[in-house]
Every structure is written in structure tokens, then in C-alpha cells.
Coordinates of C-alpha atoms and ligand atoms in Angstrom, one line a residue:
M1360 CA 78.7 103.2 99.4
N1361 CA 79.7 104.9 96.1
L1362 CA 83.3 105.6 95.5
M1363 CA 85.3 107.8 93.2
V1364 CA 88.9 107.0 92.3
I1365 CA 91.1 109.6 90.5
G1366 CA 93.7 108.1 88.2
G1367 CA 94.0 105.5 85.5
G1368 CA 97.0 103.3 85.9
G1369 CA 98.0 100.0 87.4
R1370 CA 98.1 101.5 90.9
E1371 CA 94.5 102.7 90.6
H1372 CA 93.5 99.2 89.3
A1373 CA 95.1 97.6 92.4
I1374 CA 93.3 100.1 94.7
I1375 CA 90.0 99.4 93.0
R1376 CA 90.3 95.7 93.2
A1377 CA 91.1 96.0 96.9
L1378 CA 88.2 98.4 97.5
R1379 CA 85.8 96.0 95.7
K1380 CA 86.3 93.4 98.4
N1381 CA 84.1 95.5 100.7
P1382 CA 80.5 94.2 100.3
Q1383 CA 79.2 97.7 101.1
V1384 CA 80.8 99.1 98.0
Q1385 CA 78.3 99.6 95.1
T1386 CA 79.4 101.9 92.3
I1387 CA 83.1 102.8 91.8
W1388 CA 83.6 105.6 89.3
C1389 CA 87.2 105.9 88.0
L1390 CA 88.3 109.1 86.4
P1391 CA 89.6 108.4 83.8
G1392 CA 90.4 104.7 84.3
N1393 CA 91.5 102.5 81.4
G1394 CA 90.4 99.5 79.4
G1395 CA 91.0 96.9 82.1
I1396 CA 89.7 99.0 85.0
A1397 CA 86.4 99.3 83.0
R1398 CA 85.7 95.7 84.1
D1399 CA 85.8 96.6 87.8
A1400 CA 84.6 100.2 87.8
Q1401 CA 82.6 102.7 85.7
C1402 CA 85.2 104.7 83.8
V1403 CA 84.5 108.3 83.2
P1404 CA 86.4 110.2 80.6
I1405 CA 87.6 113.0 82.8
G1406 CA 91.4 113.6 83.1
A1407 CA 93.0 113.2 86.5
K1408 CA 94.3 116.8 86.3
D1409 CA 91.0 118.4 85.4
I1410 CA 90.0 119.6 88.9
P1411 CA 86.9 121.6 87.8
A1412 CA 85.5 118.6 85.9
I1413 CA 86.2 116.3 88.8
T1414 CA 84.5 118.5 91.3
A1415 CA 81.5 119.0 88.8
F1416 CA 81.2 115.2 88.6
A1417 CA 81.3 114.9 92.4
R1418 CA 78.6 117.5 92.7
E1419 CA 76.3 115.7 90.2
H1420 CA 76.8 112.2 91.6
P1421 CA 76.3 110.6 95.0
V1422 CA 80.0 110.2 95.9
D1423 CA 80.4 108.9 99.5
F1424 CA 84.2 108.7 99.4
A1425 CA 86.9 109.7 97.0
V1426 CA 90.5 108.3 96.6
V1427 CA 92.9 110.6 94.9
A1428 CA 95.7 108.3 93.8
Q1429 CA 97.9 110.3 91.4
D1430 CA 100.5 112.9 92.2
D1431 CA 99.4 115.8 89.9
P1432 CA 95.8 116.1 91.1
L1433 CA 97.1 116.0 94.7
A1434 CA 99.6 118.8 94.0
L1435 CA 96.8 120.7 92.2
G1436 CA 94.6 120.6 95.3
C1437 CA 92.0 118.0 94.2
V1438 CA 91.5 116.9 97.8
D1439 CA 91.1 120.5 98.9
A1440 CA 88.5 121.1 96.2
L1441 CA 86.5 117.9 97.1
H1442 CA 86.7 118.8 100.8
A1443 CA 85.2 122.2 100.0
L1444 CA 82.2 120.2 98.6
G1445 CA 82.0 118.1 101.7
V1446 CA 83.3 114.9 100.0
A1447 CA 85.3 112.7 102.3
C1448 CA 88.6 111.9 100.7
F1449 CA 91.7 109.7 101.0
G1450 CA 94.8 111.7 100.1
P1451 CA 96.6 114.8 101.3
E1452 CA 95.6 118.4 100.8
A1453 CA 97.9 120.4 98.5
K1454 CA 100.0 121.9 101.3
A1455 CA 100.8 118.4 102.6
A1456 CA 101.3 117.1 99.0
R1457 CA 104.3 119.5 98.8
I1458 CA 106.3 116.8 100.5
E1459 CA 106.4 115.3 97.0
S1460 CA 105.7 118.2 94.7
S1461 CA 108.6 120.3 96.0
K1462 CA 112.0 118.7 96.8
V1463 CA 113.1 122.0 98.3
F1464 CA 110.2 121.7 100.8
A1465 CA 111.0 118.1 101.6
K1466 CA 114.8 118.7 102.0
T1467 CA 114.1 121.8 104.2
L1468 CA 111.7 119.8 106.3
M1469 CA 114.2 117.0 106.8
A1470 CA 117.0 119.4 107.7
K1471 CA 114.9 121.3 110.2
Y1472 CA 113.7 118.1 112.0
R1473 CA 117.0 116.2 111.6
I1474 CA 115.5 113.4 109.5
P1475 CA 118.3 111.4 107.9
T1476 CA 118.8 112.2 104.2
A1477 CA 121.5 113.0 101.7
R1478 CA 123.3 116.3 102.4
C1479 CA 122.3 118.9 99.9
E1480 CA 122.5 122.5 98.7
I1481 CA 119.5 124.3 97.1
F1482 CA 119.8 126.7 94.2
S1483 CA 117.4 129.0 92.4
D1484 CA 120.2 130.6 90.3
A1485 CA 122.0 128.5 87.6
Q1486 CA 125.3 130.4 87.9
A1487 CA 125.4 129.7 91.6
A1488 CA 124.7 126.1 91.0
L1489 CA 127.4 125.8 88.3
A1490 CA 129.9 127.6 90.6
Y1491 CA 129.1 125.1 93.5
L1492 CA 129.6 122.2 91.1
E1493 CA 133.2 123.2 90.4
T1494 CA 134.2 121.8 93.8
A1495 CA 131.3 119.7 94.8
P1496 CA 132.0 116.0 95.6
L1497 CA 131.3 113.6 92.7
P1498 CA 129.1 111.8 91.8
A1499 CA 126.6 114.6 92.4
V1500 CA 122.9 114.1 92.3
V1501 CA 121.0 117.0 90.6
K1502 CA 117.3 117.1 91.2
A1503 CA 114.6 119.3 89.8
D1504 CA 112.5 120.8 92.6
G1505 CA 109.1 120.1 91.0
L1506 CA 107.2 117.1 89.6
A1507 CA 109.0 115.7 86.5
L1508 CA 107.4 112.2 85.9
G1509 CA 110.2 110.6 88.0
K1510 CA 112.7 111.8 85.4
G1511 CA 114.0 115.0 87.1
V1512 CA 116.8 113.2 88.9
L1513 CA 120.2 113.3 87.1
I1514 CA 123.2 111.5 88.5
A1515 CA 126.4 113.1 87.3
R1516 CA 129.7 111.2 87.6
T1517 CA 131.9 113.9 86.1
R1518 CA 132.0 117.7 86.3
D1519 CA 130.9 117.9 82.7
E1520 CA 127.8 115.8 83.4
A1521 CA 127.0 117.8 86.5
R1522 CA 127.2 121.1 84.5
Q1523 CA 125.1 119.6 81.8
A1524 CA 122.5 118.5 84.4
V1525 CA 122.1 122.0 85.7
R1526 CA 121.8 123.4 82.1
T1527 CA 119.2 120.8 81.2
L1528 CA 117.1 121.5 84.3
M1529 CA 117.6 125.2 84.9
Q1530 CA 118.4 126.7 81.6
E1531 CA 116.8 124.5 78.9
R1532 CA 114.0 123.9 81.4
K1533 CA 113.5 120.3 80.1
F1534 CA 110.9 119.8 82.8
G1535 CA 109.5 123.4 82.7
D1536 CA 109.1 125.2 86.0
A1537 CA 110.0 122.1 87.9
G1538 CA 113.6 123.1 87.2
S1539 CA 113.3 126.7 88.4
R1540 CA 115.1 125.5 91.5
V1541 CA 117.4 122.5 91.9
V1542 CA 118.6 120.4 94.8
I1543 CA 122.2 119.2 94.5
E1544 CA 122.7 116.2 96.8
E1545 CA 125.6 113.9 97.9
F1546 CA 125.5 110.5 96.2
L1547 CA 124.4 107.7 98.6
T1548 CA 124.9 104.0 98.3
G1549 CA 123.1 100.9 99.6
P1550 CA 120.0 98.8 98.9
E1551 CA 116.8 100.8 98.2
V1552 CA 113.5 100.0 99.9
S1553 CA 110.1 101.4 99.3
V1554 CA 107.8 101.7 102.3
L1555 CA 104.3 102.9 101.8
A1556 CA 102.5 103.9 105.0
F1557 CA 99.0 104.8 106.0
T1558 CA 98.9 107.9 108.2
D1559 CA 96.2 110.1 109.5
G1560 CA 98.6 112.8 110.6
K1561 CA 99.3 111.2 114.0
T1562 CA 99.5 107.4 113.7
V1563 CA 101.7 105.6 111.2
R1564 CA 101.0 102.1 109.9
P1565 CA 103.7 101.1 107.5
M1566 CA 102.6 98.6 104.8
V1567 CA 104.7 95.5 103.8
S1568 CA 108.0 96.8 102.4
S1569 CA 108.7 96.5 98.7
M1570 CA 111.4 96.8 96.0
D1571 CA 110.9 98.7 92.8
H1572 CA 112.9 98.0 89.6
K1573 CA 113.3 101.4 87.9
C1574 CA 115.6 100.6 85.0
A1575 CA 114.2 99.4 81.7
F1576 CA 116.5 96.4 81.2
D1577 CA 117.8 93.4 83.1
G1578 CA 120.7 93.9 85.5
D1579 CA 119.5 97.5 86.2
E1580 CA 120.7 98.6 82.7
G1581 CA 119.1 101.2 80.5
P1582 CA 117.1 104.3 81.1
N1583 CA 114.9 104.9 84.1
T1584 CA 111.2 104.1 83.7
G1585 CA 108.2 104.5 85.9
G1586 CA 109.0 101.1 87.3
M1587 CA 109.3 97.7 85.5
G1588 CA 108.2 95.5 88.4
A1589 CA 108.1 95.2 92.2
V1590 CA 108.4 92.5 94.8
A1591 CA 107.2 92.5 98.4
P1592 CA 108.4 92.2 101.1
N1593 CA 111.9 93.6 100.6
P1594 CA 114.4 91.2 102.3
Y1595 CA 116.7 94.1 103.2
Y1596 CA 114.0 95.6 105.4
T1597 CA 114.5 93.5 108.5
P1598 CA 112.5 94.0 111.7
A1599 CA 115.5 95.9 113.2
V1600 CA 115.7 98.2 110.2
A1601 CA 111.9 98.7 110.3
E1602 CA 112.1 99.8 113.9
Q1603 CA 115.0 102.2 113.2
C1604 CA 113.0 103.7 110.3
M1605 CA 109.9 104.1 112.5
Q1606 CA 111.9 106.0 115.1
T1607 CA 114.2 108.1 113.0
I1608 CA 112.2 108.6 109.8
F1609 CA 108.4 107.7 109.8
L1610 CA 107.3 109.2 113.1
P1611 CA 109.5 112.3 112.9
T1612 CA 108.2 113.0 109.4
V1613 CA 104.6 112.7 110.3
R1614 CA 105.2 114.9 113.5
A1615 CA 107.1 117.4 111.5
M1616 CA 104.3 117.8 108.9
A1617 CA 101.8 118.3 111.7
A1618 CA 104.1 120.8 113.5
E1619 CA 104.4 122.7 110.2
G1620 CA 100.6 123.1 110.0
C1621 CA 100.2 120.6 107.1
P1622 CA 99.3 117.3 108.7
F1623 CA 99.6 114.5 106.2
R1624 CA 96.6 112.2 105.7
G1625 CA 96.8 109.5 103.2
C1626 CA 99.5 107.2 101.9
L1627 CA 103.0 108.5 102.5
Y1628 CA 105.7 106.8 100.5
F1629 CA 109.2 106.6 101.9
G1630 CA 111.9 105.9 99.3
L1631 CA 114.7 104.8 101.5
M1632 CA 118.4 103.9 101.0
L1633 CA 119.9 101.6 103.6
T1634 CA 123.4 103.3 103.7
P1635 CA 126.4 102.2 105.7
D1636 CA 125.3 105.1 108.1
G1637 CA 121.8 103.8 108.5
P1638 CA 118.5 104.3 106.6
K1639 CA 118.2 107.6 104.8
V1640 CA 115.3 109.2 102.8
I1641 CA 115.9 109.4 99.1
E1642 CA 112.5 110.8 98.3
Y1643 CA 109.0 111.1 99.7
N1644 CA 105.9 110.6 97.5
C1645 CA 102.5 111.8 98.7
R1646 CA 100.6 108.7 97.3
F1647 CA 100.8 105.0 96.7
G1648 CA 103.8 104.0 94.6
D1649 CA 103.5 102.5 91.1
P1650 CA 104.2 99.5 90.7
E1651 CA 104.8 98.9 94.4
T1652 CA 101.0 99.1 95.1
Q1653 CA 100.4 96.3 92.7
A1654 CA 102.7 94.1 94.8
V1655 CA 101.7 95.4 98.3
L1656 CA 97.9 95.6 98.3
P1657 CA 97.3 92.0 97.3
L1658 CA 99.0 91.1 100.7
L1659 CA 96.6 93.4 102.7
K1660 CA 94.3 91.3 104.9
T1661 CA 92.4 94.2 106.4
D1662 CA 89.6 95.8 104.4
L1663 CA 91.2 98.7 102.5
L1664 CA 88.1 101.0 102.6
T1665 CA 87.9 100.6 106.4
V1666 CA 91.6 101.7 106.7
M1667 CA 91.1 104.6 104.3
Q1668 CA 88.1 105.8 106.2
A1669 CA 90.0 105.6 109.5
V1670 CA 92.7 107.7 108.0
E1671 CA 90.2 110.2 106.8
R1672 CA 88.6 110.5 110.2
G1673 CA 91.9 110.7 112.1
E1674 CA 91.2 107.4 113.8
L1675 CA 93.9 105.1 112.4
D1676 CA 95.0 104.2 115.9
S1677 CA 91.7 102.2 116.3
V1678 CA 92.3 100.0 113.2
P1679 CA 94.8 97.3 113.2
V1680 CA 96.2 96.8 109.7
E1681 CA 97.1 93.1 109.0
W1682 CA 99.1 91.5 106.3
D1683 CA 99.5 88.1 104.7
A1684 CA 102.7 86.3 105.7
G1685 CA 103.4 85.5 102.0
A1686 CA 105.1 87.3 99.2
S1687 CA 104.2 88.9 95.9
A1688 CA 105.8 89.8 92.6
C1689 CA 104.6 92.2 90.0
V1690 CA 106.1 92.0 86.5
V1691 CA 105.3 94.9 84.2
L1692 CA 104.6 94.1 80.5
A1693 CA 105.5 97.2 78.5
S1694 CA 105.2 98.3 74.9
G1695 CA 108.3 97.8 72.7
G1696 CA 110.4 101.0 72.8
Y1697 CA 109.2 102.2 76.2
P1698 CA 110.4 104.4 77.9
G1699 CA 111.2 106.0 74.5
A1700 CA 108.7 106.2 71.7
Y1701 CA 106.4 103.2 71.3
E1702 CA 103.5 102.1 69.1
K1703 CA 99.9 101.9 70.4
D1704 CA 96.7 100.0 69.6
K1705 CA 98.1 96.5 69.7
P1706 CA 95.4 94.0 70.6
I1707 CA 96.1 92.3 73.9
A1708 CA 95.4 88.6 74.4
I1709 CA 95.0 87.4 78.1
P1710 CA 93.9 83.8 78.7
A1711 CA 90.4 83.7 80.3
E1712 CA 91.7 81.2 82.9
L1713 CA 94.7 82.2 84.9
P1714 CA 95.7 80.5 88.2
E1715 CA 93.9 81.9 91.3
N1716 CA 97.0 83.5 92.7
I1717 CA 97.5 85.7 89.6
T1718 CA 96.0 89.1 89.1
V1719 CA 96.6 91.2 86.0
Y1720 CA 96.5 94.9 86.8
H1721 CA 95.9 97.1 83.7
A1722 CA 98.0 100.2 83.4
G1723 CA 98.0 101.4 79.8
D1724 CA 95.2 100.0 77.7
R1725 CA 91.8 100.9 76.4
L1726 CA 88.8 99.2 74.9
A1727 CA 88.4 99.5 71.2
G1728 CA 84.9 98.1 70.9
D1729 CA 85.2 94.8 72.8
T1730 CA 88.9 94.4 72.2
L1731 CA 91.6 95.5 74.7
V1732 CA 94.4 97.3 72.9
T1733 CA 97.6 98.9 74.2
A1734 CA 97.4 102.6 74.9
G1735 CA 100.5 103.3 77.1
G1736 CA 104.1 102.5 77.8
R1737 CA 103.5 100.3 80.8
V1738 CA 100.5 98.1 79.7
L1739 CA 100.0 95.4 82.3
G1740 CA 101.3 94.5 85.8
V1741 CA 101.1 90.7 86.2
T1742 CA 101.1 89.9 89.9
A1743 CA 101.4 86.6 91.7
V1744 CA 101.0 86.0 95.4
A1745 CA 102.6 82.9 96.9
P1746 CA 103.9 81.6 100.2
T1747 CA 107.5 82.4 99.1
L1748 CA 109.0 85.1 97.0
R1749 CA 110.6 82.4 94.7
R1750 CA 107.2 80.9 94.0
A1751 CA 105.7 84.3 93.5
V1752 CA 108.3 85.3 90.9
E1753 CA 108.0 81.9 89.1
D1754 CA 104.2 82.1 89.0
A1755 CA 104.2 85.7 87.8
Y1756 CA 106.6 84.9 84.9
A1757 CA 104.5 81.7 84.0
A1758 CA 101.5 84.0 83.6
V1759 CA 103.4 86.6 81.7
D1760 CA 104.4 84.0 79.2
R1761 CA 100.8 83.3 78.4
I1762 CA 99.9 87.0 77.7
R1763 CA 100.5 88.4 74.3
F1764 CA 100.6 91.7 72.4
D1765 CA 102.8 92.8 69.5
G1766 CA 106.1 94.2 70.7
A1767 CA 105.5 93.3 74.4
F1768 CA 108.6 93.2 76.6
C1769 CA 109.4 92.8 80.2
R1770 CA 112.4 92.5 82.5
R1771 CA 113.3 88.9 83.1
D1772 CA 115.0 89.5 86.5
I1773 CA 112.3 91.0 88.7
G1774 CA 113.0 89.7 92.2
R1775 CA 116.4 88.4 91.4
R1776 CA 118.2 90.8 93.7
A1777 CA 115.7 90.3 96.5
L1778 CA 116.2 86.5 96.2
A1779 CA 119.9 86.9 96.1
A1780 CA 119.8 88.8 99.4
G1781 CA 119.6 85.3 100.7
K1782 CA 116.5 85.3 102.7
E1783 CA 114.0 82.4 102.6
L1784 CA 111.2 84.5 101.3
Ligands
AMP61 P1 114.0 109.9 93.1 O1 113.1 110.3 91.9 O2 114.3 111.0 94.0 O3 113.5 108.7 93.8 O4 115.3 109.4 92.4 C1 115.4 108.4 91.4 C2 116.5 107.4 91.7 O5 117.7 108.1 91.7 C3 116.4 106.8 93.1 O6 115.6 105.7 93.2 C4 117.8 106.4 93.4 O7 118.1 105.2 92.7 C5 118.6 107.5 92.7 N1 119.0 108.6 93.6 C6 118.2 109.6 94.0 N2 118.9 110.4 95.0 C7 120.1 109.7 95.2 C8 121.2 110.0 96.0 N3 121.3 111.0 96.8 N4 122.2 109.1 96.0 C9 122.2 108.0 95.1 N5 121.2 107.7 94.3 C10 120.1 108.6 94.3
LIG62 N1 107.7 103.6 92.1 C1 108.0 104.9 92.4 C2 106.9 105.9 92.3 O1 105.7 105.5 92.3 O2 107.2 107.0 92.2

């Protein structure tokens, strides 16, 4: 089997490492990949958004199965284009990817099918949005409709901030057309849980739950980032909560997408908040989360390719998906200055021998000759798997402390909140 993976971050590295475990897998091409991924796959310098170049590559190479892992190619119809060539793919077609690429689509779907989420109003006119905000409850959450690198959500605590949020998104168009419409939501409270789920449009198989750490600095301070670390499982996600989510959120969402004529096949990511009124959807993503994937996939016992092929064939009900009983922690090592401006091209030193339970996923680096150098904001995701979450966190940090590059920084409290939740994980 020859595989093609579209994307080039830590998530894609974790997916490739899991796919490699299947003895039938021969070549894996990763478009574009990165410096670390180049040790596990053949990297091809084609950007993940360049659909014509991706399809040309698929036409010229014996690709048996493709995994489209990143949000923009999914929204741009990469899976549709590959299907048109007859290439089997893991990932939703563009019309199903709208569940992430349009918040208006997602909110309208949830309202129609009574899936619990924050109450909201939708605006395509800035004046109407501003008028609504004069009396809207505060804090108000103002979200750009389209994809905005995870930065299109503004939480306004005062009316001034709320007005400014609308101006930033709709008038200044900070995120371009993503802000041509906005969703203004009520502010919810409660612990957040990420649940990634395999689904073939009918059956849903949730993965081990996880917790992201979005803020740049310890104690959830500082600006939002792509994610500074993740732990799995998430202690707030008890079996009772899981069952409630399955019945009120996961199955209704998958059925709603099928009923709307856009069945979702791939990995559906549920960003949940466990509010005093029960679990509610904060966001959907149409793909594996980053860095959640780096914490979740190392716990997968079943062969990933087998599960992905079952999803593609619509036969997920025939494949049991099994998980290790242990826990994992992924600590992101970032470039100094991230998520603001940062320097690149710093040589990275990773010890040749790290303990067996450690995997270093490469997110933002490249090979300069034989030397790995930094090339992005989030550079590495250092992941440990252990029988307990406490051990996983300790082991991940012990490994982090042996890895060096100029200006490297990480949060020192990944997993602290999960451990404080008081479970013996
Ligand atoms: P999103 O990109 O939609 O996941 O939003 C980013 C972050 O903003 C989430 O992880 C939450 O922490 C926060 N957030 C989004 N929507 C709400 C809401 N309605 N109430 C409170 N916090 C929210
Ligand atoms: N970790 C959140 C995301 O992948 O969007």
C-alpha cells in the first residue's frame, strides 16, 4: 500500500507514525511534510492548499489511499478532487467540511436538529450586529463565520470590546472574507473537552477524550495559540458524560449531516464545554485536532489504516476501535515570541536516545542539509505515554528538558488542571 498524507505539522506526523505500524504500508508521501516527518515519509514540496498540484501528484504516482488532515484543503475540496480521480480518501468532502469552514452552517445545523450549543444570532450586516450588541448579554462571544487560523473568536467583556470585535472582523476584515458574516454567541462556562471521533456517516466511534491548552503561557494567561499541549484522557469526561454526549451531540450531529445530504466521513472533532446545563458544542472541526492528535493516537491499539479504510468504505460498524488504558501528555516546544513574531533557522538538538515511551512529533522544522532547524512557531510536540497521567506529564517534561534550540519555550503546566480534577489518572 502506498499512502499520501496532506499536511505538514505535528498532527500529520502523529498520523504518519500510526499509519507506519501497518506492515502493508510501503511508501508514504507527505505533502508538504517537514524536517522531522522526512524521517518517516517521503516529503514532497507541494503546499497543502495547492489542489491542482496535489491531484497532479496523485495522477502520476500509485497512491492507494490518501489522508487529508488539514482544514483548508478539506474546505477547498481536496477530497472531492481526489475522489474524482478514483483515489480512496480519509476526510470529508467540501460540503461536509462546512461544519468547520462555516460557523453559520454549524450553528444553523445545531439549531435545526436541537443539538445543545450556545444561543446565538447571525449577522451579515455590521450595523445590525452593532445595534444588537447595544443590549446583548455580556460577555459576548463574536466569531468570524469562516476559517481564521483559530483566531477568529473574540470574547468581549464590555460593550466597547464587543463593538471593536465587530469592527475588527466585519469592517477591517482582519481575517478577510471569513468576517463577511459573524455569529454572536452567549458566553458559556465550564471545563472544555476535546473529543475526536471516527465516523463513516452512520456509525460514530469516539476516540479517547483529551484536553487542549490554548493559551501561550502558564495558568491560561496570554494570547491564544494553535495549542501549547494536550493530555488524554480528559478526567472531566466521565463515562456518564460520554454517554450523554453520544446521545445528545455525537449521534444527532452525524444523523443531521446525513439528513442534510452531506454525510460526514472522516474525523469529526467535537469541541465541548461541560456547562452547568450539560455538555454543549463550542465548535466542530472537520479533522483531527492539533495538538490533541499527538496525545490521542499514541493510545490507539487498533491499526489506524484499518479504521480509516473502514470509514472510507462506510463499514465502521464492523471494526472495533480499541484504546490503551493508560494516559498521555504532549508538551509543545515553541519558538521564542510565538504566537507573535519569532526567529527561524535555529538548530535543534534532540538526544539520539530517549526513553521508549517518548515520541517527539515534529511540527515546525526543516532540514538544512543534515541539520534540523526551526521553521515555525510550534516546533515540536514531545509526547509521553504512561500508565498514569502524572507519570506521562513527568516523563514528557523530563524529555523536554533534554531537547534544545535557541529561544525554545514551553508551558510548564500542561496537565496541571487535569491532574487537579482529582482523578487517579
Ligand atoms: P473556537 O475557535 O470556536 O473553539 O473558540 C476558541 C475558544 O474560545 C474556545 O476554546 C473557548 O475557550 C472559547 N469560546 C468559544 N465560544 C465560547 C462561548 N460561547 N463561551 C465561552 N467561551 C467560548
Ligand atoms: N486544537 C484545536 C484545533 O485543532 O483546532
